[in-house]
mmCIF file of C-alpha atoms in Angstrom:
data_model
loop_
_atom_site.group_PDB
_atom_site.id
_atom_site.type_symbol
_atom_site.label_atom_id
_atom_site.label_comp_id
_atom_site.label_asym_id
_atom_site.label_seq_id
_atom_site.Cartn_x
_atom_site.Cartn_y
_atom_site.Cartn_z
ATOM 1 C CA MET A 1 4.587 -15.265 13.799
ATOM 2 C CA SER A 2 7.559 -13.032 14.386
ATOM 3 C CA THR A 3 11.149 -14.003 14.836
ATOM 4 C CA THR A 4 12.449 -13.880 18.374
ATOM 5 C CA HIS A 5 16.136 -13.680 17.524
ATOM 6 C CA HIS A 6 17.626 -10.546 16.057
ATOM 7 C CA THR A 7 20.585 -10.496 13.736
ATOM 8 C CA THR A 8 23.407 -8.214 14.786
ATOM 9 C CA THR A 9 25.162 -6.254 12.072
ATOM 10 C CA GLY A 10 28.309 -4.191 12.159
ATOM 11 C CA ALA A 11 28.247 -0.950 14.136
ATOM 12 C CA THR A 12 28.806 1.123 10.997
ATOM 13 C CA ALA A 13 26.074 -0.614 8.988
ATOM 14 C CA SER A 14 23.277 1.937 8.683
ATOM 15 C CA ARG A 15 21.960 1.398 5.164
ATOM 16 C CA VAL A 16 18.835 -0.553 4.218
ATOM 17 C CA LEU A 17 17.910 -1.567 0.677
ATOM 18 C CA VAL A 18 14.121 -1.704 0.264
ATOM 19 C CA LEU A 19 12.797 -3.958 -2.506
ATOM 20 C CA ASN A 20 9.240 -3.987 -3.828
ATOM 21 C CA SER A 21 9.021 -6.770 -6.401
ATOM 22 C CA GLY A 22 5.929 -6.779 -8.606
ATOM 23 C CA SER A 23 4.966 -9.297 -11.273
ATOM 24 C CA SER A 24 6.886 -7.411 -13.974
ATOM 25 C CA SER A 25 8.705 -4.709 -12.026
ATOM 26 C CA VAL A 26 11.134 -4.073 -9.197
ATOM 27 C CA LYS A 27 11.123 -0.790 -7.276
ATOM 28 C CA TYR A 28 14.077 -0.164 -5.002
ATOM 29 C CA GLN A 29 15.364 2.472 -2.607
ATOM 30 C CA LEU A 30 18.590 2.625 -0.641
ATOM 31 C CA LEU A 31 18.228 4.577 2.597
ATOM 32 C CA ASP A 32 20.681 5.620 5.289
ATOM 33 C CA MET A 33 18.877 5.220 8.587
ATOM 34 C CA ARG A 34 21.225 7.554 10.484
ATOM 35 C CA ASP A 35 19.447 10.535 8.938
ATOM 36 C CA ARG A 36 16.661 8.705 7.025
ATOM 37 C CA SER A 37 18.061 10.015 3.754
ATOM 38 C CA ARG A 38 17.572 8.395 0.357
ATOM 39 C CA LEU A 39 20.901 7.526 -1.258
ATOM 40 C CA ALA A 40 19.294 6.212 -4.436
ATOM 41 C CA THR A 41 15.937 5.222 -5.899
ATOM 42 C CA GLY A 42 15.123 3.144 -8.933
ATOM 43 C CA LEU A 43 12.572 1.247 -10.956
ATOM 44 C CA VAL A 44 12.951 -1.680 -13.332
ATOM 45 C CA GLU A 45 9.758 -2.158 -15.322
ATOM 46 C CA ARG A 46 8.409 -4.383 -18.094
ATOM 47 C CA ILE A 47 10.640 -7.272 -16.967
ATOM 48 C CA GLY A 48 10.576 -10.097 -19.507
ATOM 49 C CA GLU A 49 9.663 -7.794 -22.415
ATOM 50 C CA SER A 50 11.876 -6.422 -25.168
ATOM 51 C CA THR A 51 11.008 -2.905 -23.955
ATOM 52 C CA SER A 52 12.358 -3.343 -20.384
ATOM 53 C CA ARG A 53 13.469 -0.092 -18.780
ATOM 54 C CA LEU A 54 15.612 0.738 -15.757
ATOM 55 C CA ALA A 55 15.508 4.255 -14.291
ATOM 56 C CA HIS A 56 18.000 4.954 -11.497
ATOM 57 C CA THR A 57 18.344 8.214 -9.560
ATOM 58 C CA PRO A 58 21.213 8.778 -7.094
ATOM 59 C CA GLU A 59 20.709 11.310 -4.306
ATOM 60 C CA GLY A 60 21.090 14.806 -5.752
ATOM 61 C CA GLY A 61 21.954 13.415 -9.181
ATOM 62 C CA GLU A 62 20.416 13.023 -12.602
ATOM 63 C CA THR A 63 18.242 10.029 -13.481
ATOM 64 C CA ARG A 64 20.024 7.425 -15.614
ATOM 65 C CA GLU A 65 17.948 5.231 -17.923
ATOM 66 C CA ARG A 66 18.676 1.901 -19.573
ATOM 67 C CA THR A 67 16.386 0.210 -22.059
ATOM 68 C CA GLY A 68 16.469 -3.240 -23.648
ATOM 69 C CA ARG A 69 15.298 -6.680 -22.604
ATOM 70 C CA ILE A 70 15.746 -7.642 -18.955
ATOM 71 C CA ALA A 71 14.741 -11.301 -18.901
ATOM 72 C CA ASP A 72 13.753 -11.891 -15.276
ATOM 73 C CA HIS A 73 13.884 -10.588 -11.704
ATOM 74 C CA ASP A 74 17.389 -12.023 -11.259
ATOM 75 C CA GLN A 75 18.695 -9.864 -14.115
ATOM 76 C CA ALA A 76 16.645 -6.907 -12.894
ATOM 77 C CA LEU A 77 18.152 -6.971 -9.421
ATOM 78 C CA LYS A 78 21.660 -7.465 -10.782
ATOM 79 C CA ALA A 79 21.159 -4.486 -13.099
ATOM 80 C CA ALA A 80 19.981 -2.396 -10.139
ATOM 81 C CA ALA A 81 23.009 -3.566 -8.132
ATOM 82 C CA ASP A 82 25.298 -2.457 -11.005
ATOM 83 C CA GLU A 83 23.719 1.012 -10.992
ATOM 84 C CA LEU A 84 24.159 1.294 -7.217
ATOM 85 C CA ALA A 85 27.796 0.147 -7.530
ATOM 86 C CA ALA A 86 28.425 2.844 -10.155
ATOM 87 C CA ASP A 87 27.506 5.396 -7.471
ATOM 88 C CA GLY A 88 29.775 3.746 -4.894
ATOM 89 C CA LEU A 89 26.728 2.216 -3.174
ATOM 90 C CA GLY A 90 27.235 -1.430 -4.135
ATOM 91 C CA LEU A 91 25.462 -4.304 -2.418
ATOM 92 C CA ASP A 92 28.860 -5.568 -1.218
ATOM 93 C CA SER A 93 29.268 -2.472 0.983
ATOM 94 C CA PRO A 94 29.905 -3.180 4.682
ATOM 95 C CA GLU A 95 27.514 -0.276 5.393
ATOM 96 C CA LEU A 96 24.535 -2.290 4.141
ATOM 97 C CA ALA A 97 22.734 -3.568 7.249
ATOM 98 C CA ALA A 98 19.847 -5.473 5.684
ATOM 99 C CA ILE A 99 17.475 -5.814 2.759
ATOM 100 C CA GLY A 100 13.807 -5.109 3.498
ATOM 101 C CA HIS A 101 11.179 -6.701 1.273
ATOM 102 C CA ARG A 102 7.599 -5.587 0.841
ATOM 103 C CA VAL A 103 5.468 -8.728 1.034
ATOM 104 C CA VAL A 104 1.804 -8.162 0.268
ATOM 105 C CA HIS A 105 0.163 -11.031 2.164
ATOM 106 C CA GLY A 106 1.278 -12.299 5.555
ATOM 107 C CA GLY A 107 -1.976 -13.962 6.563
ATOM 108 C CA LEU A 108 -2.556 -14.240 10.307
ATOM 109 C CA LYS A 109 0.859 -15.622 11.186
ATOM 110 C CA PHE A 110 2.881 -12.493 10.456
ATOM 111 C CA SER A 111 1.881 -9.493 12.525
ATOM 112 C CA GLU A 112 5.371 -7.962 12.673
ATOM 113 C CA PRO A 113 8.391 -7.531 10.405
ATOM 114 C CA THR A 114 10.157 -10.879 10.282
ATOM 115 C CA VAL A 115 13.670 -12.062 9.437
ATOM 116 C CA ILE A 116 13.272 -14.374 6.442
ATOM 117 C CA THR A 117 14.220 -18.016 7.028
ATOM 118 C CA ASP A 118 13.359 -21.119 4.987
ATOM 119 C CA VAL A 119 10.364 -21.677 7.288
ATOM 120 C CA VAL A 120 9.148 -18.080 6.782
ATOM 121 C CA LEU A 121 9.570 -18.355 3.016
ATOM 122 C CA LYS A 122 7.527 -21.589 2.961
ATOM 123 C CA GLU A 123 4.698 -19.848 4.852
ATOM 124 C CA ILE A 124 4.744 -16.932 2.380
ATOM 125 C CA GLU A 125 4.479 -19.539 -0.409
ATOM 126 C CA ARG A 126 1.503 -21.164 1.380
ATOM 127 C CA LEU A 127 -0.292 -17.810 1.132
ATOM 128 C CA VAL A 128 0.016 -17.617 -2.671
ATOM 129 C CA PRO A 129 -3.609 -18.811 -3.201
ATOM 130 C CA VAL A 130 -4.913 -15.710 -1.360
ATOM 131 C CA ALA A 131 -2.441 -13.349 -3.090
ATOM 132 C CA PRO A 132 -1.779 -14.920 -6.504
ATOM 133 C CA LEU A 133 -0.817 -11.628 -8.173
ATOM 134 C CA HIS A 134 1.569 -10.405 -5.502
ATOM 135 C CA ASN A 135 3.193 -13.037 -3.280
ATOM 136 C CA PRO A 136 4.890 -14.993 -6.122
ATOM 137 C CA ALA A 137 6.671 -11.823 -7.280
ATOM 138 C CA ASN A 138 7.614 -10.948 -3.688
ATOM 139 C CA ILE A 139 9.083 -14.457 -3.245
ATOM 140 C CA THR A 140 11.103 -14.109 -6.462
ATOM 141 C CA GLY A 141 12.577 -10.838 -5.214
ATOM 142 C CA ILE A 142 13.506 -12.418 -1.875
ATOM 143 C CA ARG A 143 15.205 -15.432 -3.488
ATOM 144 C CA THR A 144 17.143 -13.231 -5.897
ATOM 145 C CA ALA A 145 18.331 -10.939 -3.102
ATOM 146 C CA GLN A 146 19.315 -13.946 -0.972
ATOM 147 C CA ALA A 147 21.441 -15.271 -3.824
ATOM 148 C CA LEU A 148 23.184 -11.905 -4.206
ATOM 149 C CA ARG A 149 23.852 -11.431 -0.467
ATOM 150 C CA PRO A 150 23.328 -14.747 1.382
ATOM 151 C CA ASP A 151 25.178 -13.377 4.426
ATOM 152 C CA LEU A 152 22.856 -10.403 4.907
ATOM 153 C CA PRO A 153 19.642 -10.307 6.987
ATOM 154 C CA GLN A 154 16.592 -10.237 4.703
ATOM 155 C CA VAL A 155 13.441 -8.933 6.344
ATOM 156 C CA ALA A 156 9.832 -9.294 5.211
ATOM 157 C CA VAL A 157 7.501 -6.376 6.001
ATOM 158 C CA PHE A 158 3.904 -7.378 5.350
ATOM 159 C CA ASP A 159 1.138 -5.202 3.877
ATOM 160 C CA THR A 160 -1.376 -7.078 6.019
ATOM 161 C CA ALA A 161 0.500 -6.904 9.345
ATOM 162 C CA PHE A 162 -0.908 -3.578 10.602
ATOM 163 C CA HIS A 163 -4.454 -4.919 10.201
ATOM 164 C CA THR A 164 -3.958 -8.072 12.313
ATOM 165 C CA THR A 165 -5.132 -6.044 15.337
ATOM 166 C CA MET A 166 -8.686 -5.958 13.918
ATOM 167 C CA PRO A 167 -11.127 -7.591 16.334
ATOM 168 C CA GLU A 168 -12.548 -10.925 15.215
ATOM 169 C CA TYR A 169 -16.003 -9.425 14.672
ATOM 170 C CA ALA A 170 -14.508 -7.012 12.110
ATOM 171 C CA ALA A 171 -12.258 -9.572 10.428
ATOM 172 C CA ARG A 172 -14.710 -12.456 9.953
ATOM 173 C CA TYR A 173 -17.148 -12.755 7.078
ATOM 174 C CA ALA A 174 -20.593 -14.098 7.952
ATOM 175 C CA ILE A 175 -20.150 -17.410 6.133
ATOM 176 C CA ASP A 176 -19.938 -20.978 7.409
ATOM 177 C CA VAL A 177 -17.093 -21.034 9.921
ATOM 178 C CA GLU A 178 -15.687 -24.431 8.925
ATOM 179 C CA THR A 179 -15.526 -23.475 5.248
ATOM 180 C CA ALA A 180 -13.972 -20.105 6.071
ATOM 181 C CA ASP A 181 -11.323 -21.631 8.333
ATOM 182 C CA ALA A 182 -10.484 -24.454 5.928
ATOM 183 C CA HIS A 183 -9.724 -21.986 3.162
ATOM 184 C CA ARG A 184 -8.446 -19.064 5.299
ATOM 185 C CA ILE A 185 -11.296 -16.817 4.160
ATOM 186 C CA ARG A 186 -11.398 -13.652 6.269
ATOM 187 C CA ARG A 187 -10.658 -9.949 5.968
ATOM 188 C CA TYR A 188 -6.910 -9.270 6.011
ATOM 189 C CA GLY A 189 -6.624 -5.705 4.667
ATOM 190 C CA PHE A 190 -3.751 -4.215 2.679
ATOM 191 C CA HIS A 191 -1.669 -1.004 2.363
ATOM 192 C CA GLY A 192 -0.777 -1.671 6.003
ATOM 193 C CA THR A 193 2.655 -0.032 5.927
ATOM 194 C CA SER A 194 1.054 3.141 4.574
ATOM 195 C CA HIS A 195 -1.766 3.141 7.141
ATOM 196 C CA ALA A 196 0.758 2.554 9.956
ATOM 197 C CA TYR A 197 3.074 5.345 8.808
ATOM 198 C CA VAL A 198 0.339 7.880 8.064
ATOM 199 C CA SER A 199 -1.635 7.327 11.277
ATOM 200 C CA ARG A 200 1.550 7.777 13.335
ATOM 201 C CA ARG A 201 2.607 10.911 11.403
ATOM 202 C CA THR A 202 -0.898 12.351 11.876
ATOM 203 C CA ALA A 203 -0.552 12.047 15.655
ATOM 204 C CA GLU A 204 2.813 13.848 15.398
ATOM 205 C CA LEU A 205 1.190 16.572 13.285
ATOM 206 C CA LEU A 206 -1.445 17.052 15.984
ATOM 207 C CA GLY A 207 1.232 17.076 18.682
ATOM 208 C CA ARG A 208 -0.450 14.232 20.565
ATOM 209 C CA PRO A 209 0.633 10.724 21.633
ATOM 210 C CA VAL A 210 -0.347 8.015 19.140
ATOM 211 C CA ALA A 211 -2.220 6.167 21.899
ATOM 212 C CA ASP A 212 -4.571 9.143 22.382
ATOM 213 C CA VAL A 213 -5.585 9.676 18.765
ATOM 214 C CA ASN A 214 -8.377 8.099 16.674
ATOM 215 C CA VAL A 215 -7.807 8.498 12.952
ATOM 216 C CA ILE A 216 -9.583 7.609 9.710
ATOM 217 C CA VAL A 217 -6.892 7.085 7.067
ATOM 218 C CA LEU A 218 -7.897 7.352 3.398
ATOM 219 C CA HIS A 219 -5.159 5.858 1.184
ATOM 220 C CA LEU A 220 -6.334 6.949 -2.256
ATOM 221 C CA GLY A 221 -4.178 5.851 -5.163
ATOM 222 C CA ASN A 222 -4.936 3.615 -8.134
ATOM 223 C CA GLY A 223 -5.561 1.084 -5.389
ATOM 224 C CA ALA A 224 -7.507 2.645 -2.518
ATOM 225 C CA SER A 225 -8.327 1.674 1.048
ATOM 226 C CA ALA A 226 -9.664 3.216 4.238
ATOM 227 C CA SER A 227 -8.838 2.291 7.809
ATOM 228 C CA ALA A 228 -10.125 3.148 11.263
ATOM 229 C CA VAL A 229 -7.179 3.436 13.671
ATOM 230 C CA ALA A 230 -7.850 3.728 17.415
ATOM 231 C CA GLY A 231 -4.823 4.667 19.509
ATOM 232 C CA GLY A 232 -2.377 3.362 16.915
ATOM 233 C CA ARG A 233 -4.192 0.051 16.383
ATOM 234 C CA CYS A 234 -6.217 -0.778 13.291
ATOM 235 C CA VAL A 235 -9.773 -1.755 14.240
ATOM 236 C CA GLU A 236 -11.315 -1.818 10.743
ATOM 237 C CA THR A 237 -10.188 -1.550 7.125
ATOM 238 C CA SER A 238 -11.947 -1.584 3.763
ATOM 239 C CA MET A 239 -9.969 -4.210 1.822
ATOM 240 C CA GLY A 240 -10.705 -7.830 2.657
ATOM 241 C CA LEU A 241 -9.493 -11.291 1.665
ATOM 242 C CA THR A 242 -8.027 -9.562 -1.391
ATOM 243 C CA PRO A 243 -7.459 -5.910 -2.365
ATOM 244 C CA LEU A 244 -10.730 -5.976 -4.373
ATOM 245 C CA GLU A 245 -13.122 -5.140 -1.522
ATOM 246 C CA GLY A 246 -13.974 -1.627 -0.375
ATOM 247 C CA LEU A 247 -13.592 1.721 -2.102
ATOM 248 C CA VAL A 248 -14.017 2.409 -5.822
ATOM 249 C CA MET A 249 -10.482 2.242 -7.280
ATOM 250 C CA GLY A 250 -8.726 2.933 -10.555
ATOM 251 C CA THR A 251 -9.567 -0.431 -12.123
ATOM 252 C CA ARG A 252 -11.192 -2.376 -9.233
ATOM 253 C CA SER A 253 -14.903 -2.338 -8.451
ATOM 254 C CA GLY A 254 -14.620 -2.314 -4.675
ATOM 255 C CA ASP A 255 -17.770 -3.441 -2.820
ATOM 256 C CA ILE A 256 -20.203 -5.372 -4.977
ATOM 257 C CA ASP A 257 -23.068 -7.825 -4.409
ATOM 258 C CA PRO A 258 -21.313 -11.224 -4.531
ATOM 259 C CA ALA A 259 -24.264 -12.577 -6.535
ATOM 260 C CA VAL A 260 -23.110 -10.404 -9.465
ATOM 261 C CA THR A 261 -20.427 -13.038 -10.055
ATOM 262 C CA PHE A 262 -23.003 -15.876 -10.213
ATOM 263 C CA HIS A 263 -25.193 -13.777 -12.495
ATOM 264 C CA LEU A 264 -22.297 -13.133 -14.900
ATOM 265 C CA LYS A 265 -21.494 -16.850 -14.980
ATOM 266 C CA ARG A 266 -25.083 -17.962 -15.578
ATOM 267 C CA VAL A 267 -26.372 -15.179 -17.839
ATOM 268 C CA ALA A 268 -23.225 -13.965 -19.630
ATOM 269 C CA GLY A 269 -21.429 -17.324 -19.660
ATOM 270 C CA MET A 270 -18.283 -15.764 -18.203
ATOM 271 C CA SER A 271 -15.623 -17.962 -16.604
ATOM 272 C CA ALA A 272 -14.184 -17.361 -13.131
ATOM 273 C CA ASP A 273 -11.009 -15.940 -14.709
ATOM 274 C CA GLU A 274 -13.008 -13.593 -16.946
ATOM 275 C CA ILE A 275 -15.034 -12.310 -13.984
ATOM 276 C CA ASP A 276 -11.821 -11.894 -11.966
ATOM 277 C CA ASP A 277 -10.323 -9.866 -14.829
ATOM 278 C CA LEU A 278 -13.492 -7.760 -15.138
ATOM 279 C CA LEU A 279 -13.684 -6.850 -11.450
ATOM 280 C CA ASN A 280 -9.947 -6.282 -10.913
ATOM 281 C CA LYS A 281 -8.805 -4.739 -14.200
ATOM 282 C CA ARG A 282 -11.828 -3.397 -16.101
ATOM 283 C CA SER A 283 -13.978 -1.922 -13.346
ATOM 284 C CA GLY A 284 -13.721 1.007 -10.963
ATOM 285 C CA LEU A 285 -13.111 4.375 -12.591
ATOM 286 C CA VAL A 286 -11.789 2.875 -15.834
ATOM 287 C CA GLY A 287 -14.904 0.734 -16.169
ATOM 288 C CA LEU A 288 -17.197 3.650 -15.452
ATOM 289 C CA CYS A 289 -15.658 6.262 -17.752
ATOM 290 C CA GLY A 290 -12.623 4.794 -19.549
ATOM 291 C CA ASP A 291 -10.058 6.692 -17.455
ATOM 292 C CA ASN A 292 -8.400 5.796 -14.150
ATOM 293 C CA ASP A 293 -6.311 8.971 -13.844
ATOM 294 C CA MET A 294 -8.138 11.348 -11.493
ATOM 295 C CA ARG A 295 -6.536 14.397 -13.137
ATOM 296 C CA GLU A 296 -7.973 13.390 -16.508
ATOM 297 C CA ILE A 297 -11.373 12.594 -14.971
ATOM 298 C CA ARG A 298 -11.515 16.022 -13.306
ATOM 299 C CA ARG A 299 -10.549 17.685 -16.589
ATOM 300 C CA ARG A 300 -13.424 15.871 -18.301
ATOM 301 C CA VAL A 301 -15.834 16.774 -15.479
ATOM 302 C CA ASP A 302 -14.891 20.455 -15.857
ATOM 303 C CA GLU A 303 -15.638 20.167 -19.586
ATOM 304 C CA GLY A 304 -19.127 18.811 -18.877
ATOM 305 C CA ASP A 305 -18.482 15.110 -19.605
ATOM 306 C CA GLU A 306 -21.418 13.241 -18.032
ATOM 307 C CA ARG A 307 -19.751 9.817 -17.830
ATOM 308 C CA ALA A 308 -16.743 11.286 -16.042
ATOM 309 C CA ALA A 309 -19.042 13.234 -13.705
ATOM 310 C CA LEU A 310 -20.986 10.083 -12.791
ATOM 311 C CA ALA A 311 -17.746 8.138 -12.213
ATOM 312 C CA PHE A 312 -16.501 10.900 -9.906
ATOM 313 C CA ASP A 313 -19.811 10.999 -8.017
ATOM 314 C CA ILE A 314 -19.804 7.203 -7.502
ATOM 315 C CA TYR A 315 -16.189 7.373 -6.264
ATOM 316 C CA ILE A 316 -17.032 10.148 -3.772
ATOM 317 C CA HIS A 317 -20.287 8.501 -2.627
ATOM 318 C CA ARG A 318 -18.434 5.311 -1.663
ATOM 319 C CA LEU A 319 -15.753 7.338 0.118
ATOM 320 C CA LYS A 320 -18.381 9.205 2.168
ATOM 321 C CA LYS A 321 -20.065 5.941 3.162
ATOM 322 C CA TYR A 322 -16.778 4.690 4.615
ATOM 323 C CA ILE A 323 -16.015 7.966 6.415
ATOM 324 C CA GLY A 324 -19.466 7.797 8.032
ATOM 325 C CA ALA A 325 -19.176 4.102 8.874
ATOM 326 C CA TYR A 326 -15.721 4.474 10.407
ATOM 327 C CA SER A 327 -16.848 7.490 12.425
ATOM 328 C CA ALA A 328 -19.448 5.172 13.950
ATOM 329 C CA VAL A 329 -16.903 2.364 14.505
ATOM 330 C CA LEU A 330 -14.463 4.710 16.276
ATOM 331 C CA GLY A 331 -17.061 6.645 18.255
ATOM 332 C CA ARG A 332 -14.692 9.611 18.494
ATOM 333 C CA VAL A 333 -12.676 10.827 15.511
ATOM 334 C CA ASP A 334 -9.735 13.174 16.033
ATOM 335 C CA ALA A 335 -8.603 13.358 12.409
ATOM 336 C CA VAL A 336 -9.470 12.313 8.879
ATOM 337 C CA VAL A 337 -6.307 12.086 6.808
ATOM 338 C CA PHE A 338 -5.793 11.804 3.054
ATOM 339 C CA THR A 339 -2.734 10.117 1.557
ATOM 340 C CA ALA A 340 -1.301 8.439 -1.586
ATOM 341 C CA GLY A 341 -1.404 9.826 -5.137
ATOM 342 C CA VAL A 342 -5.019 10.995 -5.310
ATOM 343 C CA GLY A 343 -5.367 11.761 -1.607
ATOM 344 C CA GLU A 344 -2.243 13.923 -1.557
ATOM 345 C CA ASN A 345 -2.774 15.738 -4.851
ATOM 346 C CA SER A 346 -6.481 16.059 -5.633
ATOM 347 C CA ALA A 347 -8.031 19.016 -3.815
ATOM 348 C CA PRO A 348 -11.425 18.393 -5.533
ATOM 349 C CA VAL A 349 -11.571 14.820 -4.163
ATOM 350 C CA ARG A 350 -10.798 16.006 -0.629
ATOM 351 C CA GLU A 351 -13.365 18.797 -0.814
ATOM 352 C CA ALA A 352 -16.104 16.610 -2.292
ATOM 353 C CA ALA A 353 -15.493 13.702 0.122
ATOM 354 C CA LEU A 354 -16.185 15.903 3.156
ATOM 355 C CA ALA A 355 -18.849 18.197 1.682
ATOM 356 C CA GLY A 356 -22.047 17.972 3.743
ATOM 357 C CA LEU A 357 -20.328 16.260 6.683
ATOM 358 C CA GLU A 358 -20.296 19.341 8.905
ATOM 359 C CA GLY A 359 -22.555 17.457 11.310
ATOM 360 C CA PHE A 360 -19.619 15.100 11.905
ATOM 361 C CA GLY A 361 -17.391 18.080 12.720
ATOM 362 C CA LEU A 362 -15.695 17.760 9.330
ATOM 363 C CA ALA A 363 -14.889 20.699 7.090
ATOM 364 C CA VAL A 364 -12.184 21.762 4.636
ATOM 365 C CA ASP A 365 -10.704 25.251 4.458
ATOM 366 C CA ALA A 366 -10.714 26.102 0.742
ATOM 367 C CA GLY A 367 -7.482 28.105 0.880
ATOM 368 C CA ARG A 368 -5.554 25.467 2.828
ATOM 369 C CA ASN A 369 -6.940 22.681 0.651
ATOM 370 C CA ALA A 370 -5.715 24.413 -2.508
ATOM 371 C CA VAL A 371 -2.085 24.533 -1.324
ATOM 372 C CA ARG A 372 0.204 21.978 -2.975
ATOM 373 C CA SER A 373 2.953 20.717 -0.691
ATOM 374 C CA GLY A 374 4.998 17.605 -0.016
ATOM 375 C CA GLU A 375 4.739 18.244 3.728
ATOM 376 C CA PRO A 376 2.165 16.936 6.221
ATOM 377 C CA ARG A 377 -0.408 19.689 6.759
ATOM 378 C CA LEU A 378 -3.830 20.505 8.147
ATOM 379 C CA ILE A 379 -6.504 21.582 5.667
ATOM 380 C CA SER A 380 -9.376 22.039 8.156
ATOM 381 C CA PRO A 381 -10.422 25.451 9.477
ATOM 382 C CA GLU A 382 -8.753 26.698 12.685
ATOM 383 C CA ASP A 383 -11.841 26.023 14.824
ATOM 384 C CA ALA A 384 -12.682 22.598 13.354
ATOM 385 C CA ARG A 385 -13.868 19.973 15.819
ATOM 386 C CA VAL A 386 -12.132 17.218 13.815
ATOM 387 C CA ALA A 387 -8.768 17.806 12.127
ATOM 388 C CA VAL A 388 -8.529 17.117 8.403
ATOM 389 C CA ALA A 389 -4.997 16.465 7.202
ATOM 390 C CA VAL A 390 -2.949 15.605 4.154
ATOM 391 C CA VAL A 391 0.010 13.393 5.072
ATOM 392 C CA PRO A 392 2.217 12.136 2.221
ATOM 393 C CA THR A 393 2.805 8.426 2.671
ATOM 394 C CA ASP A 394 6.284 6.908 2.666
ATOM 395 C CA GLU A 395 6.008 3.141 2.562
ATOM 396 C CA GLU A 396 9.685 2.688 1.699
ATOM 397 C CA LEU A 397 10.812 4.668 4.741
ATOM 398 C CA GLU A 398 8.395 2.683 6.918
ATOM 399 C CA ILE A 399 9.761 -0.630 5.558
ATOM 400 C CA ALA A 400 13.355 0.565 6.008
ATOM 401 C CA GLY A 401 12.655 1.704 9.564
ATOM 402 C CA GLN A 402 10.964 -1.547 10.572
ATOM 403 C CA THR A 403 13.764 -3.570 8.932
ATOM 404 C CA PHE A 404 16.541 -1.564 10.607
ATOM 405 C CA ASP A 405 14.892 -1.695 14.028
ATOM 406 C CA LEU A 406 14.521 -5.469 13.792
ATOM 407 C CA VAL A 407 18.129 -6.272 12.857
ATOM 408 C CA HIS A 408 19.636 -3.765 15.280
ATOM 409 C CA ASN A 409 17.642 -4.589 18.416
#
């Protein structure tokens, strides 16, 4: 479902406020789409606790911090609005064109950025059962922003939207069709704004049209996902009904035999909620070695820590399996690209993930891989058959761009 009418804003309105509302946090960025510059960024965290903190950074300025209880998202957004106003960037500015909201789950109905109406909001609410950790917080952020600026277009940009192009044979699980359809059980995928942005930027880096390029995108942060993108369209991704499926992550198990859950219930007497907590919050790297920070894990590996070494090896093994599988799905791979916190910053992860894959045309140039940079760059040797790239993701810019394009077209 996408909206067919577009809201027209004033000719001078070029700013977009991007909101990413989590269960106990609100991240925000104000961007000017004339030159894609960031006018301000901020984070309100630990909402509802006595130790709430707001950190606000204006463009070219020093970060300002406020601490003390911020009761709810309403207060959090108002506090952020006060900080923006102090910089002359208030939400009442006629230059503000729209507010763009990151919404994690859009199901099958939302394949494009969508102007938020009451009908759209109800559909986002209907998806809460498949995104219980994320969609309620996203809805709260939308309602709060609507109350602050009811006259302004509010746009939802969905994490799942980029993956709605997956063919049915990639999106369906092999379970009873009636049961699956009744409960909307299928593979949706996540991190879509990042995969969309990074795959497009990779084509630019290669100097080729998006439609001509096949890319494997590895979004490696605390949450991690892989996607196979053929000519700008996602044809496969590693996350599924929820963000739990796929790669080994900071605290999530990724792929696991589903019967493990039955075993834990029968043998360990664990409840559904306890198993959910185990697989989402106490598994992955933290479950394997007690750390989910890749820098700390690498430090421990270098010191000879066997648990950290095994955790790293399991992480890399899963990554290689997906690179190989997606090479087969795509048939022809033009680039493998690393992004997000670990992907952009961990040279050892990049090197290990592609080690031994020379038969796939994949190799890393040690010197290029060691360079630290915030710019998109190639780290493969000059004569490599398949490009290997590092492309810093920018989900906020992607959300702002999609929001601005929608309200101005």
